[in-house]
């Protein structure tokens, strides 16, 4: 089974530029998450999709960040314009609503991440 | 709000020695509990998870974790570490009510010395 795919793996941009990240979840996983992981910290949820609908975007800085999952499969996260403090690893994860145990649908599988450096 | 604490920022262990990484959660109810490992430049890999039942959970790579309700803890253990275990380890919790998110600790960096 293929895992969560993300691209690019690394990106360097200057502040005020825009950048986009792409994620393809595990096949059949209806729920997709974007996390921001700042150096030395644990990941923090930015946005959660269920199919192509947003479930939770309460921690997404909507003045500069946007995300979409138009066909309920792959997703893009965009930052425009970028700030220095956006330098972080952006992780995509997915989970499936199916499973034999009550908590199986809560198990998230992560991609390799995109490492962003804003200069 | 739920929170999870990993008291040890950095641990150094000799290869072949035993390992225990601590994790405590703050809320009274029993959450879903997870341990993830992150190697340098990589994403997070699930080591093990606890939902209910047997409080001693076996995971991949020889790791295990024990849920102790009385101590609100879910410590990760391995009887004999290998050099390839050097990585960052994250404990995470999620409650199955409301709109609670998966919440991560700040991580413990594990260094293995020969």
PDB file of N, CA and C in Angstrom, chain A residues 9 35 37 40-43 45 55-56 58-59 91 101-104 106-112 115, chain B residues 32 34 36 38 40-46 49 51 90 94-96 99 101-107:
ATOM      1  N   UNK A   9       9.745  18.315  -1.610  1.00  0.00           N
ATOM      2  CA  UNK A   9      10.297  17.940  -0.313  1.00  0.00           C
ATOM      3  C   UNK A   9      10.959  19.133   0.367  1.00  0.00           C
ATOM      4  N   UNK A  35      -0.584  19.754   8.715  1.00  0.00           N
ATOM      5  CA  UNK A  35       0.035  20.183   9.964  1.00  0.00           C
ATOM      6  C   UNK A  35       1.225  21.087   9.671  1.00  0.00           C
ATOM      7  N   UNK A  37       4.841  22.026  11.492  1.00  0.00           N
ATOM      8  CA  UNK A  37       5.767  21.636  12.556  1.00  0.00           C
ATOM      9  C   UNK A  37       6.953  22.593  12.562  1.00  0.00           C
ATOM     10  N   UNK A  40      11.699  22.113  16.738  1.00  0.00           N
ATOM     11  CA  UNK A  40      11.697  21.935  18.186  1.00  0.00           C
ATOM     12  C   UNK A  40      10.320  21.751  18.793  1.00  0.00           C
ATOM     13  N   UNK A  41       9.293  21.686  17.956  1.00  0.00           N
ATOM     14  CA  UNK A  41       7.927  21.537  18.461  1.00  0.00           C
ATOM     15  C   UNK A  41       7.241  20.327  17.815  1.00  0.00           C
ATOM     16  N   UNK A  42       6.124  19.927  18.411  1.00  0.00           N
ATOM     17  CA  UNK A  42       5.305  18.905  17.799  1.00  0.00           C
ATOM     18  C   UNK A  42       4.446  19.506  16.699  1.00  0.00           C
ATOM     19  N   UNK A  43       3.917  18.670  15.818  1.00  0.00           N
ATOM     20  CA  UNK A  43       3.049  19.185  14.752  1.00  0.00           C
ATOM     21  C   UNK A  43       1.790  19.842  15.304  1.00  0.00           C
ATOM     22  N   UNK A  45      -2.088  21.116  14.038  1.00  0.00           N
ATOM     23  CA  UNK A  45      -3.073  21.002  12.967  1.00  0.00           C
ATOM     24  C   UNK A  45      -3.416  22.363  12.388  1.00  0.00           C
ATOM     25  N   UNK A  55     -13.526  20.282   7.788  1.00  0.00           N
ATOM     26  CA  UNK A  55     -14.057  19.913   9.096  1.00  0.00           C
ATOM     27  C   UNK A  55     -13.585  20.890  10.161  1.00  0.00           C
ATOM     28  N   UNK A  56     -12.318  21.274  10.077  1.00  0.00           N
ATOM     29  CA  UNK A  56     -11.735  22.145  11.098  1.00  0.00           C
ATOM     30  C   UNK A  56     -10.625  22.966  10.474  1.00  0.00           C
ATOM     31  N   UNK A  58      -9.784  25.954  12.291  1.00  0.00           N
ATOM     32  CA  UNK A  58      -9.728  26.975  13.330  1.00  0.00           C
ATOM     33  C   UNK A  58      -8.320  27.501  13.590  1.00  0.00           C
ATOM     34  N   UNK A  59      -7.298  26.732  13.267  1.00  0.00           N
ATOM     35  CA  UNK A  59      -5.925  27.168  13.521  1.00  0.00           C
ATOM     36  C   UNK A  59      -5.200  27.555  12.233  1.00  0.00           C
ATOM     37  N   UNK A  91       3.404  19.031   7.112  1.00  0.00           N
ATOM     38  CA  UNK A  91       3.107  17.603   7.044  1.00  0.00           C
ATOM     39  C   UNK A  91       1.670  17.386   6.615  1.00  0.00           C
ATOM     40  N   UNK A 101     -11.741  -1.542  14.906  1.00  0.00           N
ATOM     41  CA  UNK A 101     -11.702  -1.016  16.260  1.00  0.00           C
ATOM     42  C   UNK A 101     -12.251   0.403  16.277  1.00  0.00           C
ATOM     43  N   UNK A 102     -12.774   0.788  17.427  1.00  0.00           N
ATOM     44  CA  UNK A 102     -13.422   2.092  17.536  1.00  0.00           C
ATOM     45  C   UNK A 102     -12.485   3.223  17.179  1.00  0.00           C
ATOM     46  N   UNK A 103     -11.215   3.078  17.482  1.00  0.00           N
ATOM     47  CA  UNK A 103     -10.293   4.183  17.254  1.00  0.00           C
ATOM     48  C   UNK A 103      -9.529   4.110  15.950  1.00  0.00           C
ATOM     49  N   UNK A 104      -9.779   3.098  15.122  1.00  0.00           N
ATOM     50  CA  UNK A 104      -9.007   2.967  13.884  1.00  0.00           C
ATOM     51  C   UNK A 104      -9.104   4.207  13.016  1.00  0.00           C
ATOM     52  N   UNK A 106      -9.193   7.077  13.871  1.00  0.00           N
ATOM     53  CA  UNK A 106      -8.408   8.168  14.444  1.00  0.00           C
ATOM     54  C   UNK A 106      -6.924   8.025  14.150  1.00  0.00           C
ATOM     55  N   UNK A 107      -6.525   6.916  13.577  1.00  0.00           N
ATOM     56  CA  UNK A 107      -5.103   6.692  13.322  1.00  0.00           C
ATOM     57  C   UNK A 107      -4.699   7.436  12.068  1.00  0.00           C
ATOM     58  N   UNK A 108      -3.765   8.349  12.224  1.00  0.00           N
ATOM     59  CA  UNK A 108      -3.320   9.177  11.110  1.00  0.00           C
ATOM     60  C   UNK A 108      -1.971   8.686  10.596  1.00  0.00           C
ATOM     61  N   UNK A 109      -1.840   8.668   9.279  1.00  0.00           N
ATOM     62  CA  UNK A 109      -0.611   8.251   8.618  1.00  0.00           C
ATOM     63  C   UNK A 109      -0.028   9.464   7.907  1.00  0.00           C
ATOM     64  N   UNK A 110       1.252   9.700   8.156  1.00  0.00           N
ATOM     65  CA  UNK A 110       1.887  10.936   7.711  1.00  0.00           C
ATOM     66  C   UNK A 110       2.757  10.735   6.477  1.00  0.00           C
ATOM     67  N   UNK A 111       2.833  11.791   5.672  1.00  0.00           N
ATOM     68  CA  UNK A 111       3.765  11.846   4.573  1.00  0.00           C
ATOM     69  C   UNK A 111       5.129  12.320   5.041  1.00  0.00           C
ATOM     70  N   UNK A 112       6.105  12.425   4.114  1.00  0.00           N
ATOM     71  CA  UNK A 112       7.468  12.808   4.488  1.00  0.00           C
ATOM     72  C   UNK A 112       7.621  14.286   4.819  1.00  0.00           C
ATOM     73  N   UNK A 115       9.772  20.732   3.681  1.00  0.00           N
ATOM     74  CA  UNK A 115      10.551  21.632   4.539  1.00  0.00           C
ATOM     75  C   UNK A 115      10.640  22.989   3.859  1.00  0.00           C
TER      76      UNK A 115
ATOM     77  N   UNK B  32      -7.484   8.409  23.190  1.00  0.00           N
ATOM     78  CA  UNK B  32      -6.713   7.544  22.314  1.00  0.00           C
ATOM     79  C   UNK B  32      -5.265   8.031  22.416  1.00  0.00           C
ATOM     80  N   UNK B  34      -1.089   7.656  21.207  1.00  0.00           N
ATOM     81  CA  UNK B  34      -0.229   7.261  20.101  1.00  0.00           C
ATOM     82  C   UNK B  34       1.222   7.619  20.413  1.00  0.00           C
ATOM     83  N   UNK B  36       4.630   8.275  17.916  1.00  0.00           N
ATOM     84  CA  UNK B  36       5.188   8.383  16.582  1.00  0.00           C
ATOM     85  C   UNK B  36       6.692   8.608  16.701  1.00  0.00           C
ATOM     86  N   UNK B  38      10.071  10.176  14.427  1.00  0.00           N
ATOM     87  CA  UNK B  38      10.452  11.007  13.282  1.00  0.00           C
ATOM     88  C   UNK B  38      11.958  10.999  13.136  1.00  0.00           C
ATOM     89  N   UNK B  40      15.459  12.143  11.144  1.00  0.00           N
ATOM     90  CA  UNK B  40      15.838  13.439  10.553  1.00  0.00           C
ATOM     91  C   UNK B  40      15.392  13.566   9.103  1.00  0.00           C
ATOM     92  N   UNK B  41      14.696  14.658   8.801  1.00  0.00           N
ATOM     93  CA  UNK B  41      14.246  14.916   7.452  1.00  0.00           C
ATOM     94  C   UNK B  41      13.091  14.069   6.983  1.00  0.00           C
ATOM     95  N   UNK B  42      12.476  13.338   7.897  1.00  0.00           N
ATOM     96  CA  UNK B  42      11.390  12.434   7.525  1.00  0.00           C
ATOM     97  C   UNK B  42      10.072  12.852   8.168  1.00  0.00           C
ATOM     98  N   UNK B  43       8.997  12.226   7.705  1.00  0.00           N
ATOM     99  CA  UNK B  43       7.698  12.429   8.341  1.00  0.00           C
ATOM    100  C   UNK B  43       7.580  11.580   9.590  1.00  0.00           C
ATOM    101  N   UNK B  44       6.379  11.511  10.127  1.00  0.00           N
ATOM    102  CA  UNK B  44       6.141  10.756  11.345  1.00  0.00           C
ATOM    103  C   UNK B  44       5.677   9.343  11.011  1.00  0.00           C
ATOM    104  N   UNK B  45       6.276   8.378  11.686  1.00  0.00           N
ATOM    105  CA  UNK B  45       5.894   6.979  11.520  1.00  0.00           C
ATOM    106  C   UNK B  45       5.214   6.494  12.788  1.00  0.00           C
ATOM    107  N   UNK B  46       4.074   5.852  12.656  1.00  0.00           N
ATOM    108  CA  UNK B  46       3.342   5.350  13.808  1.00  0.00           C
ATOM    109  C   UNK B  46       4.055   4.141  14.397  1.00  0.00           C
ATOM    110  N   UNK B  49      -0.295   2.312  19.202  1.00  0.00           N
ATOM    111  CA  UNK B  49      -1.461   3.081  19.611  1.00  0.00           C
ATOM    112  C   UNK B  49      -2.237   2.296  20.668  1.00  0.00           C
ATOM    113  N   UNK B  51      -6.216   2.187  22.307  1.00  0.00           N
ATOM    114  CA  UNK B  51      -7.590   2.661  22.292  1.00  0.00           C
ATOM    115  C   UNK B  51      -8.340   2.176  23.541  1.00  0.00           C
ATOM    116  N   UNK B  90       7.463  11.339  19.425  1.00  0.00           N
ATOM    117  CA  UNK B  90       6.336  12.182  19.798  1.00  0.00           C
ATOM    118  C   UNK B  90       5.204  11.328  20.358  1.00  0.00           C
ATOM    119  N   UNK B  94      -5.760  11.963  21.577  1.00  0.00           N
ATOM    120  CA  UNK B  94      -6.984  12.471  20.972  1.00  0.00           C
ATOM    121  C   UNK B  94      -8.172  11.931  21.748  1.00  0.00           C
ATOM    122  N   UNK B  95      -9.098  12.835  22.078  1.00  0.00           N
ATOM    123  CA  UNK B  95     -10.312  12.440  22.777  1.00  0.00           C
ATOM    124  C   UNK B  95     -11.438  12.262  21.774  1.00  0.00           C
ATOM    125  N   UNK B  96     -12.279  11.282  22.060  1.00  0.00           N
ATOM    126  CA  UNK B  96     -13.341  10.947  21.121  1.00  0.00           C
ATOM    127  C   UNK B  96     -14.639  11.649  21.502  1.00  0.00           C
ATOM    128  N   UNK B  99     -14.924  18.275  19.210  1.00  0.00           N
ATOM    129  CA  UNK B  99     -14.102  18.460  18.015  1.00  0.00           C
ATOM    130  C   UNK B  99     -12.639  18.463  18.394  1.00  0.00           C
ATOM    131  N   UNK B 101      -8.775  17.759  18.631  1.00  0.00           N
ATOM    132  CA  UNK B 101      -7.776  17.453  17.621  1.00  0.00           C
ATOM    133  C   UNK B 101      -6.775  16.459  18.181  1.00  0.00           C
ATOM    134  N   UNK B 102      -6.004  15.850  17.292  1.00  0.00           N
ATOM    135  CA  UNK B 102      -4.847  15.077  17.710  1.00  0.00           C
ATOM    136  C   UNK B 102      -3.799  16.080  18.201  1.00  0.00           C
ATOM    137  N   UNK B 103      -3.428  15.969  19.461  1.00  0.00           N
ATOM    138  CA  UNK B 103      -2.498  16.910  20.085  1.00  0.00           C
ATOM    139  C   UNK B 103      -1.186  16.218  20.383  1.00  0.00           C
ATOM    140  N   UNK B 104      -0.107  16.833  19.937  1.00  0.00           N
ATOM    141  CA  UNK B 104       1.221  16.248  20.092  1.00  0.00           C
ATOM    142  C   UNK B 104       1.974  16.885  21.257  1.00  0.00           C
ATOM    143  N   UNK B 105       2.831  16.089  21.877  1.00  0.00           N
ATOM    144  CA  UNK B 105       3.802  16.633  22.807  1.00  0.00           C
ATOM    145  C   UNK B 105       4.916  17.326  22.039  1.00  0.00           C
ATOM    146  N   UNK B 106       5.853  17.892  22.783  1.00  0.00           N
ATOM    147  CA  UNK B 106       6.940  18.633  22.158  1.00  0.00           C
ATOM    148  C   UNK B 106       8.070  17.726  21.677  1.00  0.00           C
ATOM    149  N   UNK B 107       7.974  16.453  22.000  1.00  0.00           N
ATOM    150  CA  UNK B 107       8.942  15.497  21.491  1.00  0.00           C
ATOM    151  C   UNK B 107      10.121  15.263  22.414  1.00  0.00           C
TER     152      UNK B 107
END
